[in-house]
Short mmCIF file of C-alpha atoms in Angstrom, two decimals:
data_model
loop_
_atom_site.label_atom_id
_atom_site.label_comp_id
_atom_site.label_asym_id
_atom_site.label_seq_id
_atom_site.Cartn_x
_atom_site.Cartn_y
_atom_site.Cartn_z
CA MET A 6 0.15 -0.28 0.21
CA THR A 7 1.64 3.53 -1.16
CA ILE A 8 1.20 6.19 1.45
CA PRO A 9 0.52 9.64 -0.19
CA GLU A 10 2.20 13.25 0.26
CA ASP A 11 0.31 15.93 1.60
CA ASP A 12 1.09 19.31 0.37
CA SER A 13 4.13 19.70 1.86
CA GLY A 14 5.41 16.95 0.87
CA ARG A 15 5.71 15.05 3.70
CA ALA A 16 3.89 11.54 3.90
CA SER A 17 1.07 11.88 5.08
CA SER A 18 -1.37 9.95 8.10
CA LEU A 19 -4.06 8.92 5.60
CA PRO A 20 -3.35 5.65 3.69
CA THR A 21 -4.24 5.48 -0.08
CA PRO A 22 -8.59 4.26 0.16
CA VAL A 23 -9.37 1.52 -2.09
CA LEU A 24 -12.35 1.54 -3.97
CA PRO A 25 -15.00 0.58 -1.93
CA VAL A 26 -18.21 -2.65 -2.81
CA ILE A 27 -20.50 -0.73 -3.59
CA CYS A 28 -22.96 -3.38 -4.89
CA ASP A 29 -23.87 -7.06 -4.52
CA SER A 30 -23.01 -7.79 -8.20
CA CYS A 31 -19.22 -5.98 -7.56
CA ARG A 32 -19.05 -7.71 -3.40
CA ALA A 33 -18.94 -11.52 -5.47
CA GLN A 34 -17.31 -10.92 -9.52
CA GLY A 35 -14.46 -8.15 -6.71
CA ALA A 36 -15.44 -5.86 -9.45
CA ALA A 37 -14.35 -2.88 -8.01
CA GLY A 38 -12.71 0.33 -9.15
CA GLU A 39 -13.44 -2.00 -12.83
CA GLY A 40 -15.63 -0.64 -15.89
CA GLN A 41 -17.97 2.06 -14.65
CA PHE A 42 -16.05 2.41 -11.75
CA ALA A 43 -12.27 2.78 -12.89
CA GLU A 44 -12.04 6.11 -13.70
CA VAL A 45 -13.05 7.26 -10.12
CA GLY A 46 -9.93 6.26 -7.94
CA ASP A 47 -8.55 9.26 -8.56
CA ILE A 48 -11.10 11.60 -6.23
CA LEU A 49 -11.32 8.57 -3.27
CA HIS A 50 -7.88 9.87 -2.88
CA PHE A 51 -10.14 12.59 0.11
CA ALA A 52 -10.51 12.53 3.88
CA PRO A 53 -13.54 11.64 5.34
CA VAL A 54 -15.69 13.41 7.50
CA PRO A 55 -14.80 12.59 10.78
CA ARG A 56 -17.40 10.89 12.83
CA ARG A 57 -17.92 9.34 15.70
CA PRO A 58 -18.51 5.51 15.23
CA GLN A 59 -21.84 5.07 16.52
CA VAL A 60 -25.06 3.47 13.80
CA GLY A 61 -26.02 6.15 11.61
CA ASN A 62 -23.48 7.44 11.10
CA TRP A 63 -21.65 7.69 7.83
CA THR A 64 -18.10 6.01 8.12
CA PRO A 65 -15.63 6.10 6.37
CA ASP A 66 -16.15 3.22 2.89
CA GLN A 67 -19.55 4.96 2.94
CA GLN A 68 -18.69 8.43 2.57
CA ARG A 69 -16.80 6.53 -0.60
CA ALA A 70 -19.32 4.82 -1.53
CA PHE A 71 -21.12 7.39 -2.09
CA ILE A 72 -18.82 9.39 -3.86
CA VAL A 73 -18.47 7.24 -6.68
CA ALA A 74 -21.54 6.55 -7.21
CA LEU A 75 -22.32 10.17 -7.19
CA ALA A 76 -19.60 10.42 -10.19
CA ILE A 77 -21.30 7.47 -11.70
CA THR A 78 -25.03 9.51 -11.82
CA GLY A 79 -24.52 12.43 -11.48
CA SER A 80 -27.60 12.73 -8.62
CA PRO A 81 -27.39 13.42 -4.77
CA LYS A 82 -30.24 10.99 -4.60
CA ARG A 83 -29.68 8.61 -6.75
CA ALA A 84 -26.16 8.18 -5.48
CA GLY A 85 -27.98 7.59 -1.78
CA ILE A 86 -30.12 5.23 -3.38
CA ALA A 87 -27.57 3.00 -4.25
CA ILE A 88 -25.54 2.98 -1.06
CA GLY A 89 -28.78 2.61 1.22
CA ARG A 90 -28.43 6.60 2.85
CA ASP A 91 -30.15 9.88 2.40
CA ASP A 92 -28.15 11.91 0.69
CA ARG A 93 -29.24 14.86 2.92
CA GLY A 94 -27.53 13.06 5.17
CA ALA A 95 -24.49 13.71 2.65
CA MET A 96 -25.50 16.96 2.15
CA LYS A 97 -25.05 17.72 5.63
CA LEU A 98 -21.46 16.23 5.45
CA ARG A 99 -20.08 18.68 2.70
CA THR A 100 -21.06 21.19 5.68
CA ALA A 101 -19.89 19.98 8.96
CA LYS A 102 -16.47 20.46 10.42
CA GLY A 103 -13.83 18.94 8.51
CA GLY A 104 -16.21 17.75 5.70
CA GLU A 105 -14.05 20.95 2.44
CA SER A 106 -12.25 17.25 1.04
CA PHE A 107 -15.79 15.67 0.80
CA SER A 108 -16.85 19.32 -1.17
CA LYS A 109 -14.07 19.57 -3.56
CA ALA A 110 -14.78 15.66 -3.97
CA TRP A 111 -18.33 15.87 -4.70
CA ASP A 112 -18.02 18.74 -7.57
CA ALA A 113 -15.08 15.95 -8.97
CA ALA A 114 -17.50 13.39 -9.50
CA LEU A 115 -20.06 15.82 -10.21
CA ALA A 116 -17.65 17.01 -13.13
CA ILE A 117 -16.48 13.38 -14.08
CA PHE A 118 -20.23 12.41 -14.37
CA ALA A 119 -20.56 15.67 -16.84
CA GLU A 120 -17.41 15.15 -19.20
CA LYS A 121 -19.04 11.41 -18.82
CA GLU A 122 -21.81 12.86 -21.20
CA LYS A 123 -19.17 14.42 -23.31
CA ALA A 124 -17.92 11.83 -24.43
CA ALA A 125 -20.67 9.85 -24.77
CA GLU A 126 -22.40 12.41 -26.69
CA ARG A 127 -19.36 12.06 -28.35
CA GLU A 128 -19.64 8.79 -29.96
CA ARG A 129 -23.29 9.48 -30.47
CA THR A 130 -21.78 12.35 -32.89
CA LYS A 131 -19.06 9.53 -34.67
CA GLY A 132 -21.78 7.13 -35.08
CA ARG A 133 -23.83 9.56 -37.43
CA LEU A 134 -21.01 10.32 -39.06
CA GLU A 135 -20.04 6.58 -39.70
CA ALA A 136 -23.58 5.69 -40.43
CA ARG A 137 -23.63 8.70 -42.92
CA ALA A 138 -20.76 7.65 -44.24
CA GLY A 139 -21.35 4.35 -45.58
CA ARG A 140 -25.06 5.57 -47.52
CA HIS A 141 -23.13 7.58 -48.56
CA GLY A 142 -20.09 5.88 -49.66
CA SER A 143 -16.49 7.72 -48.53
CA ALA A 144 -17.25 10.90 -50.25
CA GLY A 145 -19.71 11.40 -48.70
CA PRO A 146 -23.59 13.68 -50.12
CA SER A 147 -23.14 15.76 -52.54
CA GLY A 148 -19.45 14.44 -53.67
CA ARG A 149 -18.80 15.80 -50.01
CA SER A 150 -14.92 15.05 -48.21
CA LYS A 151 -14.80 13.16 -45.40
CA GLU A 152 -13.08 16.06 -43.48
CA ASP A 153 -15.66 18.38 -44.30
CA GLN A 154 -19.02 15.61 -42.81
CA GLU A 155 -16.25 15.77 -39.80
CA ALA A 156 -16.50 19.29 -39.73
CA ASP A 157 -20.14 19.64 -40.10
CA LEU A 158 -20.74 17.84 -37.51
CA ALA A 159 -18.15 19.11 -34.79
CA ARG A 160 -20.79 21.96 -35.26
CA GLU A 161 -23.62 19.74 -34.74
CA ARG A 162 -21.79 18.71 -31.40
CA GLU A 163 -20.79 22.10 -30.35
CA ASP A 164 -25.38 24.29 -31.01
CA TYR A 165 -26.87 20.68 -29.15
CA GLU A 166 -24.28 21.66 -26.34
CA ALA A 167 -25.36 24.64 -26.36
CA ALA A 168 -28.68 24.06 -26.94
CA ARG A 169 -28.58 22.00 -24.03
CA ALA A 170 -26.48 24.15 -21.60
CA ARG A 171 -29.48 26.93 -22.02
CA ILE A 172 -32.49 24.60 -21.35
CA ARG A 173 -30.32 22.91 -18.67
CA ASP A 174 -30.19 27.38 -17.58
CA ARG A 175 -33.95 27.23 -18.42
CA LEU A 176 -35.05 24.40 -15.78
CA LEU A 177 -32.22 25.46 -13.79
CA ARG A 178 -33.51 28.93 -12.94
CA ALA A 179 -37.51 27.65 -12.82
CA ARG A 180 -36.64 25.39 -9.89
CA ARG A 181 -34.54 28.89 -8.17
CA LEU A 182 -38.18 30.55 -8.89
CA TYR A 183 -40.83 27.91 -7.09
CA LEU A 184 -37.70 28.03 -4.23
CA PHE A 185 -38.49 31.73 -3.95
CA THR A 186 -42.23 30.95 -3.91
CA LEU A 187 -42.09 28.84 -1.23
CA CYS A 188 -39.90 30.95 1.34
CA ALA A 189 -43.26 32.56 3.04
CA ASP A 190 -44.71 28.97 4.25
CA GLU A 191 -42.86 27.41 6.35
CA ALA A 192 -45.08 23.60 6.15
CA LYS A 193 -44.01 24.01 2.33
CA GLN A 194 -40.79 24.12 2.85
CA ALA A 195 -40.92 21.52 5.42
CA ALA A 196 -42.77 19.57 2.69
CA TRP A 197 -40.03 19.91 -0.50
CA GLU A 198 -37.21 19.18 2.10
CA ALA A 199 -38.87 15.82 2.51
CA LEU A 200 -39.34 14.65 -0.85
CA CYS A 201 -36.57 16.16 -3.31
CA GLY A 202 -33.08 17.34 0.00
CA PRO A 203 -32.11 20.15 2.05
CA VAL A 204 -32.19 23.47 0.28
CA ASP A 205 -30.22 27.24 1.64
CA TRP A 206 -33.14 29.46 2.02
CA ALA A 207 -31.07 32.03 2.29
CA ARG A 208 -29.44 31.90 -0.85
CA ALA A 209 -33.33 30.25 -2.47
CA LEU A 210 -34.47 33.78 -1.08
CA GLU A 211 -31.96 35.22 -3.74
CA MET A 212 -33.03 32.53 -6.44
CA LYS A 213 -29.39 31.99 -5.80
CA PRO A 214 -28.24 28.85 -7.15
CA GLN A 215 -28.75 25.83 -4.87
CA ASP A 216 -25.05 23.42 -3.10
CA ASN A 217 -27.15 19.95 -4.68
CA GLU A 218 -28.97 21.37 -7.51
CA PRO A 219 -28.76 18.84 -10.66
CA TYR A 220 -27.17 17.49 -13.33
CA PRO A 221 -28.44 17.37 -15.07
CA VAL A 222 -31.82 17.63 -15.12
CA ARG A 223 -34.16 15.57 -15.22
CA MET A 224 -38.16 16.30 -15.19
CA VAL A 225 -39.07 12.54 -13.77
CA GLU A 226 -37.05 13.85 -10.45
CA PRO A 227 -39.48 15.44 -7.31
CA ASP A 228 -38.28 18.89 -7.87
CA MET A 229 -38.94 18.92 -11.17
CA LEU A 230 -41.92 17.11 -10.66
CA LEU A 231 -42.83 20.13 -8.14
CA THR A 232 -41.36 22.93 -10.59
CA ALA A 233 -43.73 22.03 -13.32
CA GLU A 234 -47.03 21.61 -11.62
CA GLY A 235 -46.43 24.69 -9.60
CA GLY A 236 -46.42 26.57 -12.68
CA CYS A 237 -42.75 27.49 -12.85
CA ILE A 238 -41.62 26.08 -17.03
CA PRO A 239 -45.37 27.78 -18.03
CA ASP A 240 -44.36 27.47 -22.32
CA MET A 241 -43.15 23.18 -21.50
CA VAL A 242 -45.72 22.02 -19.89
CA GLY A 243 -48.94 24.09 -22.55
CA CYS A 244 -51.37 24.83 -19.51
CA GLY A 245 -51.68 26.10 -16.29
CA ARG A 246 -50.48 29.05 -14.06
CA ASP A 247 -47.25 31.32 -15.16
CA ARG A 248 -45.62 31.54 -11.81
CA GLY A 249 -43.29 33.31 -14.17
CA GLN A 250 -45.27 36.49 -14.73
CA GLU A 251 -47.03 36.57 -11.88
CA TYR A 252 -43.76 37.38 -10.25
CA VAL A 253 -43.01 39.94 -12.63
CA ALA A 254 -46.79 41.25 -11.38
CA ALA A 255 -45.66 41.28 -7.71
CA CYS A 256 -42.45 43.50 -8.34
CA ASP A 257 -44.35 45.83 -9.93
CA GLU A 258 -47.16 46.00 -7.47
CA ALA A 259 -44.34 46.49 -4.34
CA ARG A 260 -42.59 49.19 -6.81
CA GLU A 261 -45.40 51.06 -6.53
CA THR A 262 -47.71 50.56 -3.74
CA GLY A 263 -44.67 49.44 -1.70
CA GLU A 264 -47.32 47.78 0.01
CA GLU A 265 -49.25 43.59 0.14
CA GLY A 266 -51.31 43.14 -2.64
CA PRO A 267 -53.20 40.55 -4.66
CA ALA A 268 -50.92 39.94 -6.21
CA VAL A 269 -47.99 39.11 -4.19
CA ARG A 270 -50.67 37.34 -2.21
CA ARG A 271 -51.04 35.31 -5.46
CA LEU A 272 -47.89 34.58 -6.17
CA PHE A 273 -45.93 33.15 -2.79
CA GLY A 274 -49.94 31.83 -2.00
CA CYS A 275 -49.94 33.32 1.45
CA ALA A 276 -50.06 36.94 3.41
CA ILE A 277 -46.02 38.50 3.04
CA THR A 278 -44.72 41.58 3.75
CA PRO A 279 -43.23 42.67 1.06
CA SER A 280 -39.99 44.68 2.51
CA GLU A 281 -38.78 40.71 3.82
CA LEU A 282 -38.55 39.89 0.00
CA PRO A 283 -36.62 40.66 -3.21
CA LEU A 284 -39.27 41.70 -5.34
#
């Protein structure tokens, strides 16, 4: 077993961690660290968050298993399910004393997942190129060379990635708007956290990104189903209320009157003082 060095070049007291077994198949076949796990070894060289050895606390192996699952799924909730733990506990580890190294590993895991998504799209693009070349011969349609086809597909891939990023940004902004509308109702906040995980409500009040915003966004997950049901993406749902228009109306009303009015009450679904919110 090798001993890693710390930033000063001295040998660290932390042993090199092994890849955790996170499923029965890996345990039976001895496949941990192979296949889909092969790319995540480096990010496991982090210092686990110190926890007392008692029932219910996150052990170092569980913390590493969560990071592995996060790199594979790209979703804290799915990662928690994969290892049989609640992702809300993992969120608390990020902000706990001694959680800096775990938090960096978390970010690195999401970066690995994002890169794998891009690599998969490159493979799909390559497949389309090969299929197109097979249909039209080496010169391609209209006598175009393979190099020209590759350039066209590269531009298509860039356009696709840009469109995908715009859609993700649009959905996350809608999610932030919905969280903002919950800031006046503690019961709704508790319901959201029970279904979707913890929220920094101070950041939600300012419509800032949350630490656990999903990558990628999945419309089948509870957070986006609630966002859609709450009227924050009416252009995609095609019916129901338009929370975006309600927000604009509430801002106008608050600026003009400085008082609680029907537009503000409609936006939040309850009585609220406009001065308490960044309208």
